[in-house]
PDB file of C-alpha atoms and ligand atoms in Angstrom:
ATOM      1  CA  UNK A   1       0.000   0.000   0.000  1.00 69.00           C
ATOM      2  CA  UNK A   2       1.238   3.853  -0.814  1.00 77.00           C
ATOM      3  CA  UNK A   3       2.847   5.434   1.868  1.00 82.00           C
ATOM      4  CA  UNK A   4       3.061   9.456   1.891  1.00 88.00           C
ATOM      5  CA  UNK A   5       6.714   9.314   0.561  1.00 84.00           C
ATOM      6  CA  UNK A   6       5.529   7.078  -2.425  1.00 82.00           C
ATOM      7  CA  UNK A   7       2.284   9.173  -2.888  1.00 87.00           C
ATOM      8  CA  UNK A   8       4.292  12.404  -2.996  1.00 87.00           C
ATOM      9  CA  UNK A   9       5.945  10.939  -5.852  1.00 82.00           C
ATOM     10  CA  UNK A  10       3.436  10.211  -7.848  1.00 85.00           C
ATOM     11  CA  UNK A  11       2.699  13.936  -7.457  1.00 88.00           C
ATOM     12  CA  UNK A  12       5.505  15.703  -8.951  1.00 85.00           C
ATOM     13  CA  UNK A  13       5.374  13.070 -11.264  1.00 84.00           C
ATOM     14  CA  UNK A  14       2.172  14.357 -12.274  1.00 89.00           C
ATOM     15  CA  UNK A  15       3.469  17.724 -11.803  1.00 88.00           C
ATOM     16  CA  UNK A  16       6.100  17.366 -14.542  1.00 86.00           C
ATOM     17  CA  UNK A  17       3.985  15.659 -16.693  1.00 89.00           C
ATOM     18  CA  UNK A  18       0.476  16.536 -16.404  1.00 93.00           C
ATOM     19  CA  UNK A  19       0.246  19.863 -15.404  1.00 95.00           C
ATOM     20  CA  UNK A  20      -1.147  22.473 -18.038  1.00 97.00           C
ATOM     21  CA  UNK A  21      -2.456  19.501 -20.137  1.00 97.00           C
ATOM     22  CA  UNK A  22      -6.298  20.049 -21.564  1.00 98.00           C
ATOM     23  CA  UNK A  23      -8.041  16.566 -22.030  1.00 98.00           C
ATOM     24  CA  UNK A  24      -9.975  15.750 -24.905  1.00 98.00           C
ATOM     25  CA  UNK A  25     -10.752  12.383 -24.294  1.00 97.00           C
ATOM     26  CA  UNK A  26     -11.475  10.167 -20.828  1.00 98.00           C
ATOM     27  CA  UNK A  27     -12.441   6.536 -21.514  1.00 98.00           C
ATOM     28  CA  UNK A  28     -13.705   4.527 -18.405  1.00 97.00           C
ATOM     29  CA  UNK A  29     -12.938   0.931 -18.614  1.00 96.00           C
ATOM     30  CA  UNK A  30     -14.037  -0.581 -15.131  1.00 95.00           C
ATOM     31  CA  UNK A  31     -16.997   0.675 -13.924  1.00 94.00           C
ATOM     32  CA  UNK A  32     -15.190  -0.193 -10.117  1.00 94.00           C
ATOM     33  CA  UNK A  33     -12.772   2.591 -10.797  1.00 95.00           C
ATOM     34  CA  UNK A  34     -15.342   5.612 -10.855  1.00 95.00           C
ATOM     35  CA  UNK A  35     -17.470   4.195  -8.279  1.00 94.00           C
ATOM     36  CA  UNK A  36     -16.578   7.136  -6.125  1.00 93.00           C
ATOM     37  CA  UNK A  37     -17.874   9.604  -8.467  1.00 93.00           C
ATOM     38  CA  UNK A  38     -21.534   8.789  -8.157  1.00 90.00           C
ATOM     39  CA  UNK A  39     -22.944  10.300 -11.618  1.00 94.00           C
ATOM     40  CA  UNK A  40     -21.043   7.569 -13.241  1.00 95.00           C
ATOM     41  CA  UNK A  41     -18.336   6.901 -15.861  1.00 96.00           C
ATOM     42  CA  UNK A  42     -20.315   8.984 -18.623  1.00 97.00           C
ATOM     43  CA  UNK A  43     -20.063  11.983 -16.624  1.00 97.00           C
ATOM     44  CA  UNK A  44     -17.098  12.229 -15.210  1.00 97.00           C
ATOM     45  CA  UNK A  45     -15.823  11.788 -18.949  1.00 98.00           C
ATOM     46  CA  UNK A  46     -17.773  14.288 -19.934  1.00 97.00           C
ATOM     47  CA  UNK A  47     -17.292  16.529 -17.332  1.00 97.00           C
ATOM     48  CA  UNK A  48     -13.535  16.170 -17.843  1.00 98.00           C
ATOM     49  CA  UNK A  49     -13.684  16.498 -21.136  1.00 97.00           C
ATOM     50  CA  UNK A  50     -11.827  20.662 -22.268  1.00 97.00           C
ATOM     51  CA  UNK A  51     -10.532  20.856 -18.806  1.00 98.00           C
ATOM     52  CA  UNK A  52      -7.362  21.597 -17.936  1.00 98.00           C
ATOM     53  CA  UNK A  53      -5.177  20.568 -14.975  1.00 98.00           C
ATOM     54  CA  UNK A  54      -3.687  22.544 -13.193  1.00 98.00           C
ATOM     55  CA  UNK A  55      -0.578  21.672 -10.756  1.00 97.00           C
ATOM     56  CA  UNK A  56      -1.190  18.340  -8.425  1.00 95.00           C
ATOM     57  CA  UNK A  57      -1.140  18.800  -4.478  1.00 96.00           C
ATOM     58  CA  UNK A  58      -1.614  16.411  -2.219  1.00 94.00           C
ATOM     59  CA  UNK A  59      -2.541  16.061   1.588  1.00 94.00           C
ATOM     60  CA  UNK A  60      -1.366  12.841   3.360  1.00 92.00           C
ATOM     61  CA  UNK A  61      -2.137   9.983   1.468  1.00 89.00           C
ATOM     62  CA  UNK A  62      -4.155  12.046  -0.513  1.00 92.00           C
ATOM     63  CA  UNK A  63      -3.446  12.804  -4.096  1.00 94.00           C
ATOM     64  CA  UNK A  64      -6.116  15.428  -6.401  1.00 97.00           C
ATOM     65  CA  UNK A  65      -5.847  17.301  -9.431  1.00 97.00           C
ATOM     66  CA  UNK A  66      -7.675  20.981  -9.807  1.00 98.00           C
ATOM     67  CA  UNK A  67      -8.864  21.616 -13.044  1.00 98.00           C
ATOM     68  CA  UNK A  68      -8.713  25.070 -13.826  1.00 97.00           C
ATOM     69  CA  UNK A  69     -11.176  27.749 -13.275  1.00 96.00           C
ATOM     70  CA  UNK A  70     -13.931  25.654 -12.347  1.00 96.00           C
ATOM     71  CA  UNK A  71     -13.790  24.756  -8.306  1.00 96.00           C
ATOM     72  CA  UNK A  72     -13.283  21.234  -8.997  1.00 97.00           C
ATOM     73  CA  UNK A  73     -10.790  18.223  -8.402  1.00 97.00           C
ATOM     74  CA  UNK A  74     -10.256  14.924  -9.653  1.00 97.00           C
ATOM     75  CA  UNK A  75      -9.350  13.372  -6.313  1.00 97.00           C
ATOM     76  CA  UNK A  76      -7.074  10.193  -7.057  1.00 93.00           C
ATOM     77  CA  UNK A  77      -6.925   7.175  -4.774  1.00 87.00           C
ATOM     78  CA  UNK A  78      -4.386   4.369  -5.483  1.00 85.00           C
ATOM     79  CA  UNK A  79      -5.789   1.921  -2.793  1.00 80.00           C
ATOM     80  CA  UNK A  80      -3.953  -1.283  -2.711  1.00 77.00           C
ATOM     81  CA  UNK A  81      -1.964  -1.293  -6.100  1.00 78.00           C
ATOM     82  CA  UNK A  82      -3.185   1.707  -8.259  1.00 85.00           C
ATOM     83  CA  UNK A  83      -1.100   3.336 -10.549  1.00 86.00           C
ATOM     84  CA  UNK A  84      -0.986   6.826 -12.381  1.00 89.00           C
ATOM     85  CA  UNK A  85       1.169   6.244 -15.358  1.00 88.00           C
ATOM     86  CA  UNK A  86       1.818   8.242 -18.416  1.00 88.00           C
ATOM     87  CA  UNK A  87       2.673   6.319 -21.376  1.00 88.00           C
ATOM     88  CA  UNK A  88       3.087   6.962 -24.936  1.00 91.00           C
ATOM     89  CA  UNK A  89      -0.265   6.754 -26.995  1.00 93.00           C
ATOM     90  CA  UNK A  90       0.608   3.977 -28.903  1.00 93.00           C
ATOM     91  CA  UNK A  91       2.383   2.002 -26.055  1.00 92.00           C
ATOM     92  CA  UNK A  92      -0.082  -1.356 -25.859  1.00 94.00           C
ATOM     93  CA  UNK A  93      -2.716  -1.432 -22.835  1.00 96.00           C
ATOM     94  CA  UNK A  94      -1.846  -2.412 -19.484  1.00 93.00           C
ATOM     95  CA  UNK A  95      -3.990  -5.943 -18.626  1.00 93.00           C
ATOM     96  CA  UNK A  96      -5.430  -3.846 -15.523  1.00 93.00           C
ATOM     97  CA  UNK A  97      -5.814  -0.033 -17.455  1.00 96.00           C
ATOM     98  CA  UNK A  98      -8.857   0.895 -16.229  1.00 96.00           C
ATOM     99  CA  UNK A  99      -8.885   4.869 -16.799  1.00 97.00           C
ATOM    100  CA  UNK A 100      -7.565   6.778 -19.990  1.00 98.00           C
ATOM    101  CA  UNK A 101      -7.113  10.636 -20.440  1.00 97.00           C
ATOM    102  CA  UNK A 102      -5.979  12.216 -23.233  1.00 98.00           C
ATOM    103  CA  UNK A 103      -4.508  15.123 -24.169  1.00 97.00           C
ATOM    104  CA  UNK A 104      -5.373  17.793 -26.651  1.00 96.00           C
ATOM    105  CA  UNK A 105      -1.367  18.526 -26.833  1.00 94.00           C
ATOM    106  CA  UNK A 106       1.440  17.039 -29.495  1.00 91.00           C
ATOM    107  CA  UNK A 107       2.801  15.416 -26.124  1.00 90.00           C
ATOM    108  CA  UNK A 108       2.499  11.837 -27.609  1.00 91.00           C
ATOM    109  CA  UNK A 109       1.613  10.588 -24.147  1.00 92.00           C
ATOM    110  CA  UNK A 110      -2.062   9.776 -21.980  1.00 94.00           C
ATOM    111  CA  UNK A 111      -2.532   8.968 -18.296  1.00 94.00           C
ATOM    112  CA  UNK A 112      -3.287   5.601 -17.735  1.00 94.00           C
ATOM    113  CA  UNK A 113      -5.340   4.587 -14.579  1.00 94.00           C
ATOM    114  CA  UNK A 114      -3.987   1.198 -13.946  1.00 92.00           C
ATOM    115  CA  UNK A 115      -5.011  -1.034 -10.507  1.00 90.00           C
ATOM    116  CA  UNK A 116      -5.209  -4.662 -10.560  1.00 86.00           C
ATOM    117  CA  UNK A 117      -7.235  -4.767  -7.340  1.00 83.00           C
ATOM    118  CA  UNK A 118      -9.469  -2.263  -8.580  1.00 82.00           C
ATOM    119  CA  UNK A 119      -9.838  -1.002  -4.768  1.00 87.00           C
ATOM    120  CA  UNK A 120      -8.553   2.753  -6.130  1.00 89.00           C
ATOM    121  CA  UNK A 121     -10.049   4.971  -8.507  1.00 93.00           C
ATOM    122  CA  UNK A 122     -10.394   8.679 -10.137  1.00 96.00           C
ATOM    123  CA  UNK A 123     -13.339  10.996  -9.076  1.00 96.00           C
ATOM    124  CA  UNK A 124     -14.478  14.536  -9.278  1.00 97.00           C
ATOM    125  CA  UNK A 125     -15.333  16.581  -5.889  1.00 97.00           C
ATOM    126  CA  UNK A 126     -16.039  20.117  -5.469  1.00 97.00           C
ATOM    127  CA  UNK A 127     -13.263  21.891  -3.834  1.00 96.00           C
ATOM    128  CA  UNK A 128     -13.316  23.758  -0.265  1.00 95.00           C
ATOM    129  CA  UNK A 129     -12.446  27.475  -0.513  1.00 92.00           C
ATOM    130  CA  UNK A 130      -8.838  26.022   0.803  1.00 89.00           C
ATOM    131  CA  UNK A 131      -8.552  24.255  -2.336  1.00 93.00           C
ATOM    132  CA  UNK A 132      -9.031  20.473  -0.997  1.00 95.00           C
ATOM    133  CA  UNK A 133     -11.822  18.483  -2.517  1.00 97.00           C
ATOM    134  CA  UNK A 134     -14.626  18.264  -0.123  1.00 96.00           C
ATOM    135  CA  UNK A 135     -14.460  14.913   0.422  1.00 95.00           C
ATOM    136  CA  UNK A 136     -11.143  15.205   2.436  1.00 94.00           C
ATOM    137  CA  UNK A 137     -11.848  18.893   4.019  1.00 94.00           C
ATOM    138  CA  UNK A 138     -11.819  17.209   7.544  1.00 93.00           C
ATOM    139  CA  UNK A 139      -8.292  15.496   6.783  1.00 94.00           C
ATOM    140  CA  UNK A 140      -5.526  17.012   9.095  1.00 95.00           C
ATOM    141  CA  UNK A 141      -1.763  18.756   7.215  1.00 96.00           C
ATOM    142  CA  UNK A 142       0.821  15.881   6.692  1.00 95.00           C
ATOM    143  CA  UNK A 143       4.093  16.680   8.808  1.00 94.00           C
ATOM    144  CA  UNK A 144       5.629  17.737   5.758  1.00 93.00           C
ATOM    145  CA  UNK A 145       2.856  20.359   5.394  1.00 94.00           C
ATOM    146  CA  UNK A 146       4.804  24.208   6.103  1.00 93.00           C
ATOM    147  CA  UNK A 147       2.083  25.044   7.415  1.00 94.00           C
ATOM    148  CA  UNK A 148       1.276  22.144   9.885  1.00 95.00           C
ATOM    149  CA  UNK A 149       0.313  23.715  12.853  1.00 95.00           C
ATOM    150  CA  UNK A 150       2.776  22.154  15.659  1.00 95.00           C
ATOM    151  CA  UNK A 151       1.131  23.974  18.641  1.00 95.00           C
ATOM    152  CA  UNK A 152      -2.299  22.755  17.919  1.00 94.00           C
ATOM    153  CA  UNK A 153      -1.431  19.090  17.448  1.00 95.00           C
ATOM    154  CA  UNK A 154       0.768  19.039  20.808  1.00 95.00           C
ATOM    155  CA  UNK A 155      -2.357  20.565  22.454  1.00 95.00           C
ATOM    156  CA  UNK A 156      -4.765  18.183  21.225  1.00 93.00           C
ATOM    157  CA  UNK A 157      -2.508  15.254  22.230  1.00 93.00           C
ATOM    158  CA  UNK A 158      -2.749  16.863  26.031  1.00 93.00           C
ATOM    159  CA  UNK A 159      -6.368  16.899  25.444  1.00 91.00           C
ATOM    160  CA  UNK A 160      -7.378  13.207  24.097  1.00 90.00           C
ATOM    161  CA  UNK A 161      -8.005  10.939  26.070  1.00 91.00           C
ATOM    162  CA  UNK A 162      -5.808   8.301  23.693  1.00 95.00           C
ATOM    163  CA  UNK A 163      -2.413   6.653  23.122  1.00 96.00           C
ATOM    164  CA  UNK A 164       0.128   7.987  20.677  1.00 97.00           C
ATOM    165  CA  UNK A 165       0.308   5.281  18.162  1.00 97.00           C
ATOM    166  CA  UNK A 166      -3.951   5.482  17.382  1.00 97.00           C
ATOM    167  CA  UNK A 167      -3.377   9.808  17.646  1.00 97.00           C
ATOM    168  CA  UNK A 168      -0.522   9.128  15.215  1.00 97.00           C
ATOM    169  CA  UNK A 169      -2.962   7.481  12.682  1.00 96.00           C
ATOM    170  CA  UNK A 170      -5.714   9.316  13.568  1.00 95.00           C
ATOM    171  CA  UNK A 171      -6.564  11.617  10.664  1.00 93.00           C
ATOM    172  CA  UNK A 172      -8.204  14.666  11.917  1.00 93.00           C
ATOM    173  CA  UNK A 173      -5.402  15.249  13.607  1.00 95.00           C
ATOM    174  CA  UNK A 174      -2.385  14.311  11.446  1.00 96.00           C
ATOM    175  CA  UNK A 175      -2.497  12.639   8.280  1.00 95.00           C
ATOM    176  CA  UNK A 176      -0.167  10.788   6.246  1.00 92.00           C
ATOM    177  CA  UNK A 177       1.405   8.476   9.019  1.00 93.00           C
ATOM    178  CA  UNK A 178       0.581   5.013   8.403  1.00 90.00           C
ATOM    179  CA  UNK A 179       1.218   1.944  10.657  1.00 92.00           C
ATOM    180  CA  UNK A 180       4.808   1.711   8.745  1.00 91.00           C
ATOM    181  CA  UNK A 181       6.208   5.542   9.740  1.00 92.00           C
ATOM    182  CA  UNK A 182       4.604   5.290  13.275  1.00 96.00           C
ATOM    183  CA  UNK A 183       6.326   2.304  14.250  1.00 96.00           C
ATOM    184  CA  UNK A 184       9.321   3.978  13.075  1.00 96.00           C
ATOM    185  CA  UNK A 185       8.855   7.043  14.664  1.00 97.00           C
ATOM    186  CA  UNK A 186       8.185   5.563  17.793  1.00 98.00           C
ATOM    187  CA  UNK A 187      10.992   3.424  18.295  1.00 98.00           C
ATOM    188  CA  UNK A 188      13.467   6.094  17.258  1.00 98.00           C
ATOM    189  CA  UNK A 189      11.524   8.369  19.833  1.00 98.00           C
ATOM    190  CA  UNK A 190      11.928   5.541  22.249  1.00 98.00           C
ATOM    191  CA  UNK A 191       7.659   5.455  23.035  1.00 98.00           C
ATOM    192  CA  UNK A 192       5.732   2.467  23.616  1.00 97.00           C
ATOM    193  CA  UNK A 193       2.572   2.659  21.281  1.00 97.00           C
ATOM    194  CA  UNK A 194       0.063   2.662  24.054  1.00 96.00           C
ATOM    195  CA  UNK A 195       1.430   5.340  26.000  1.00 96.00           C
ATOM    196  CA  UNK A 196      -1.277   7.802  26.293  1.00 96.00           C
ATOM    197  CA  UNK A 197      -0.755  10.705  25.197  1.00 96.00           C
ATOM    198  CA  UNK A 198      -1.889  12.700  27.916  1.00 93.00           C
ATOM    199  CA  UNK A 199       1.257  12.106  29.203  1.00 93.00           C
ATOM    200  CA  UNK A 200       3.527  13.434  26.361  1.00 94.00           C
ATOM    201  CA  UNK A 201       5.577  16.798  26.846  1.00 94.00           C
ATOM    202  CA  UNK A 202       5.690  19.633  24.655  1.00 95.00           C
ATOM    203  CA  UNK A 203       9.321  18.456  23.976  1.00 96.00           C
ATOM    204  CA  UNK A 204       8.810  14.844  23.759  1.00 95.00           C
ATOM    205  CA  UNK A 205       5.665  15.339  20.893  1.00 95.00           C
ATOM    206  CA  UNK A 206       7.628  17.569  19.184  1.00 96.00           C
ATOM    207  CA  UNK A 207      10.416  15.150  19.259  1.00 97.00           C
ATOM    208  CA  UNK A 208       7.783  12.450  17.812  1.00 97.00           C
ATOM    209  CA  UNK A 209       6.984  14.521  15.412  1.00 96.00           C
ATOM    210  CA  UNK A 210      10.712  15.497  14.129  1.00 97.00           C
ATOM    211  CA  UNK A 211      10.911  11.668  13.812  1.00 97.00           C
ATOM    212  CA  UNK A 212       7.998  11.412  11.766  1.00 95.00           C
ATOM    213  CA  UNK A 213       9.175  14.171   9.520  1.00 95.00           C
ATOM    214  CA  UNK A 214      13.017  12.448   9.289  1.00 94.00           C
ATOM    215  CA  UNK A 215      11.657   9.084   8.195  1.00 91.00           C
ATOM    216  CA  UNK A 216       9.637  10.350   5.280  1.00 89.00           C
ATOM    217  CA  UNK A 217      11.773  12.340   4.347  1.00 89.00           C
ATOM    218  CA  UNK A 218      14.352   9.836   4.427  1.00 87.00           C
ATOM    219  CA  UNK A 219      12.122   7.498   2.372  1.00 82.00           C
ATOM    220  CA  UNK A 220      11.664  10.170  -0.205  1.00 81.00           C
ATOM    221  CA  UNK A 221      15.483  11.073  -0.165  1.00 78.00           C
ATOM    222  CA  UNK A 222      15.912   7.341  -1.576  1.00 72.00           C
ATOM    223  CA  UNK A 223      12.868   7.116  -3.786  1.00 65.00           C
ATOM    224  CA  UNK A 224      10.441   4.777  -3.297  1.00 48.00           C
ATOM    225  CA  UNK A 225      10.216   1.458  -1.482  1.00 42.00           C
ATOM    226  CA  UNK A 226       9.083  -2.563  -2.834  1.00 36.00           C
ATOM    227  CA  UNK A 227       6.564  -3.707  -0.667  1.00 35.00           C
ATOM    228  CA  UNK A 228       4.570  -3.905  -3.717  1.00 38.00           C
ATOM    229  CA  UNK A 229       6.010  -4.315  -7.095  1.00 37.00           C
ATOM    230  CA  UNK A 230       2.362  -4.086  -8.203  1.00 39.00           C
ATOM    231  CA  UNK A 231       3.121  -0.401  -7.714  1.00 45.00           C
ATOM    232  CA  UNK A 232       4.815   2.108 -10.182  1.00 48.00           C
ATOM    233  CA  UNK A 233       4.836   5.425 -10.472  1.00 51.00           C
ATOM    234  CA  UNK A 234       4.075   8.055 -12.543  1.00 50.00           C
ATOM    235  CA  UNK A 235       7.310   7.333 -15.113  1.00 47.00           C
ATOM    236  CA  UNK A 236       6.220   3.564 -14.772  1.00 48.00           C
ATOM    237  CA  UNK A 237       9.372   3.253 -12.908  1.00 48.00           C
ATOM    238  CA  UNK A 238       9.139   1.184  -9.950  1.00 45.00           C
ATOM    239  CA  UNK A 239       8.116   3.411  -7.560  1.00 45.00           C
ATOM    240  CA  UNK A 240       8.251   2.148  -3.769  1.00 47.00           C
ATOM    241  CA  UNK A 241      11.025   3.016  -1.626  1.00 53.00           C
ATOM    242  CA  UNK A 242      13.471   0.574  -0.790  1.00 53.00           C
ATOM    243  CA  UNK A 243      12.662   1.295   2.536  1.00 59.00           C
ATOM    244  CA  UNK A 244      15.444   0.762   5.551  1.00 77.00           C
ATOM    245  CA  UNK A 245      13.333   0.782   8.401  1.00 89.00           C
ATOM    246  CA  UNK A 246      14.330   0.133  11.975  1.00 93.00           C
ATOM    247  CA  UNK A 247      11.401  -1.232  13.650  1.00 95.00           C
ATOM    248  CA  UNK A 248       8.606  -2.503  11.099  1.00 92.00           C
ATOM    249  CA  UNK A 249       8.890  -5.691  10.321  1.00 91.00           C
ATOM    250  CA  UNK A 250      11.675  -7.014  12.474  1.00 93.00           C
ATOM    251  CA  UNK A 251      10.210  -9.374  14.784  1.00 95.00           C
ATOM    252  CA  UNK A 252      12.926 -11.244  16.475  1.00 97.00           C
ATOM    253  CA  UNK A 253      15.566  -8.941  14.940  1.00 96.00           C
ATOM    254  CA  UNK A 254      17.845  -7.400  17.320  1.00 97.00           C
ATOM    255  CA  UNK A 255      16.877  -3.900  18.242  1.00 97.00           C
ATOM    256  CA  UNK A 256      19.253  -1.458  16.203  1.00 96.00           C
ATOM    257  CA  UNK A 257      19.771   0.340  19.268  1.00 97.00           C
ATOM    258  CA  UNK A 258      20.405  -2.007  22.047  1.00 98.00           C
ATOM    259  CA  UNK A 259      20.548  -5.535  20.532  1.00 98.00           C
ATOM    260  CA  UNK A 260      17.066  -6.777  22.487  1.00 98.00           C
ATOM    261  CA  UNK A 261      15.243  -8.507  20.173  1.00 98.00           C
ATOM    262  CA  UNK A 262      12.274  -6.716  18.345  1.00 98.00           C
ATOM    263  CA  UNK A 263       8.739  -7.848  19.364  1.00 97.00           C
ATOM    264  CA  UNK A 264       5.524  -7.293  17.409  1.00 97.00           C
ATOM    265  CA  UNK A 265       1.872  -7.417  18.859  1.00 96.00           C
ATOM    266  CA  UNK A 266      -1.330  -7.221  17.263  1.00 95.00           C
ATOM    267  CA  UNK A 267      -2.753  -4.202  17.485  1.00 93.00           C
ATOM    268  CA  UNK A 268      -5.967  -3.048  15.586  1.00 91.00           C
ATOM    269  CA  UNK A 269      -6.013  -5.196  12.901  1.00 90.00           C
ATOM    270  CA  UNK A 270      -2.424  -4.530  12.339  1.00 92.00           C
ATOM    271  CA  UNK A 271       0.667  -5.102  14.060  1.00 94.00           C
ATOM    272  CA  UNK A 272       2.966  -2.891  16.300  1.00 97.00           C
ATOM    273  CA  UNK A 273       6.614  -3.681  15.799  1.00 97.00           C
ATOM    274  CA  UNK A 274       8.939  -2.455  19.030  1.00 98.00           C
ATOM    275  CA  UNK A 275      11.807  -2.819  21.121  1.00 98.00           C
ATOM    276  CA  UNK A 276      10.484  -3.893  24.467  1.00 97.00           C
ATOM    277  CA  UNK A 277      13.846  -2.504  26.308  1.00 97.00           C
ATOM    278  CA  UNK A 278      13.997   0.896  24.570  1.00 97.00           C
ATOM    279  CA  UNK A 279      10.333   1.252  24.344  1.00 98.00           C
ATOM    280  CA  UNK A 280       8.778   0.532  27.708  1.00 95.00           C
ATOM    281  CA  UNK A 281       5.083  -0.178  27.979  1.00 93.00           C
ATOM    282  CA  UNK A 282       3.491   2.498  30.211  1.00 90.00           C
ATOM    283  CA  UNK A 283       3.144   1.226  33.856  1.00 81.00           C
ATOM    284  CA  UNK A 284      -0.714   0.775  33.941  1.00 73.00           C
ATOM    285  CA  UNK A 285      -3.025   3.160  35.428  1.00 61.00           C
ATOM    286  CA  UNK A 286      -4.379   2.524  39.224  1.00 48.00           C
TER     287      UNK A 286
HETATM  288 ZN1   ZN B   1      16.218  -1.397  21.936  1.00 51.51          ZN
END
């Protein structure tokens, strides 16, 4: 699955490539791949259809293009395995192409909407006077975001009555961590999952979220990462970071830190990977 570092990717990907572009032609494939974008295939084609798109932004996991001048978006999700490839016209159809747009330009080249799984898709929102489409107004800045407000999310940590791994994946209040970065996060900030996080300091969440910040940026510094060869970005290059992560996925693994061998617990659906020496389960409550 896309992590932020992948996702952000595929957006200056489409940056470089898509930007600026008018489309003259969408052609829906899959039904599955517009199901988002109630109206149906017919109409977001047609609606498409002259538009132009404008730079790509992105918000978390989140990925949407603005098409000029009208307050609108196509939001894009990628799911499990979707891709958002741009390939010469004549290049022959991917087995799983399920969205085609093409461009009014001499270019040579289309995005392809490609997603075996077919749990992604393209649709077209409405956007908030901040520019988001409305579908993902109530989805917090990403801790790459400038303008992430720092203050605010150490406050609302004080204020929950939560742990620090769920607040880390919570959405409303940051977005763009999944299960992956927080594991990693934590056990370079040395926290347990379940502490809660009415019991972080000012210097200790800001410390968290430095860590954050490093790892993605760390995983974009390098490029993408394979958990997924299904995934490829925008170039059709592969696109997932060969991620070298310190916590997830190490069970049994000596902890980088201290040698103590990693543990991993099930933890909402998932799994929490950690070191039990460096990251100390918080001494229950009386
Ligand atoms: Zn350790």
């Amino acid at each position: 699955m896309p992590e932020l570092p992948e996702v952000e990717v595929v957006r200056r990907g489409l940056e470089r490539w898509v930007a600026g572009r008018t489309v003259t032609e969408v052609e829906v494939l899959h039904p599955r791949a517009v199901r988002r974008h109630p109206a149906g295939g017919a109409d977001f084609a047609s609606r498409l259809k002259g538009q132009r798109f404008e730079v790509a932004r992105r918000r978390g996991k989140y990925l949407w293009l603005p098409l000029a001048d009208t307050g609108t978006s196509v939001l894009g999700h990628l799911g499990m395995s979707g891709q958002l490839l741009v390939q010469p016209e004549d290049a022959a159809d991917e087995k799983h192409l399920r969205i085609r747009i093409r461009f009014d330009d001499a270019t040579g080249t289309e995005l392809r909407f490609v997603d075996q799984r077919t749990f992604g898709g393209l649709s077209l929102h409405d956007q908030t006077p901040d520019g988001l489409p409305d579908v993902i107004a109530h989805i917090a800045r990403d801790p790459l975001d400038p303008e992430f407000d720092e203050a605010a999310f150490h406050r609302a940590l004080r204020l929950r009555r939560t742990t620090v791994k769920r607040a880390l994946l919570d959405q409303s209040l940051i977005s763009g961590v999944g299960n992956i970065y927080a594991d990693e996060a934590l056990w370079r900030s040395r926290l347990h999952y379940d502490r809660p996080t009415a019991t972080l300091t000012r210097p200790r969440s800001a410390e968290l979220l430095g860590h954050a910040r490093d790892v993605m940026n760390e995983a974009l510094a390098v490029g993408g990462t394979s958990f997924d060869s299904l995934y490829v970005n925008v170039n059709g290059e592969s696109g997932y970071f060969d991620r070298s992560l310190d916590a997830y996925g190490r069970e049994d693994e000596p902890c980088r830190r201290c040698g103590t061998p990693m543990r991993r617990r099930p933890w909402m659906n998932r799994s929490s990977y950690f070191c039990p020496r460096c990251q100390r389960p918080p001494r229950p409550s009386a």
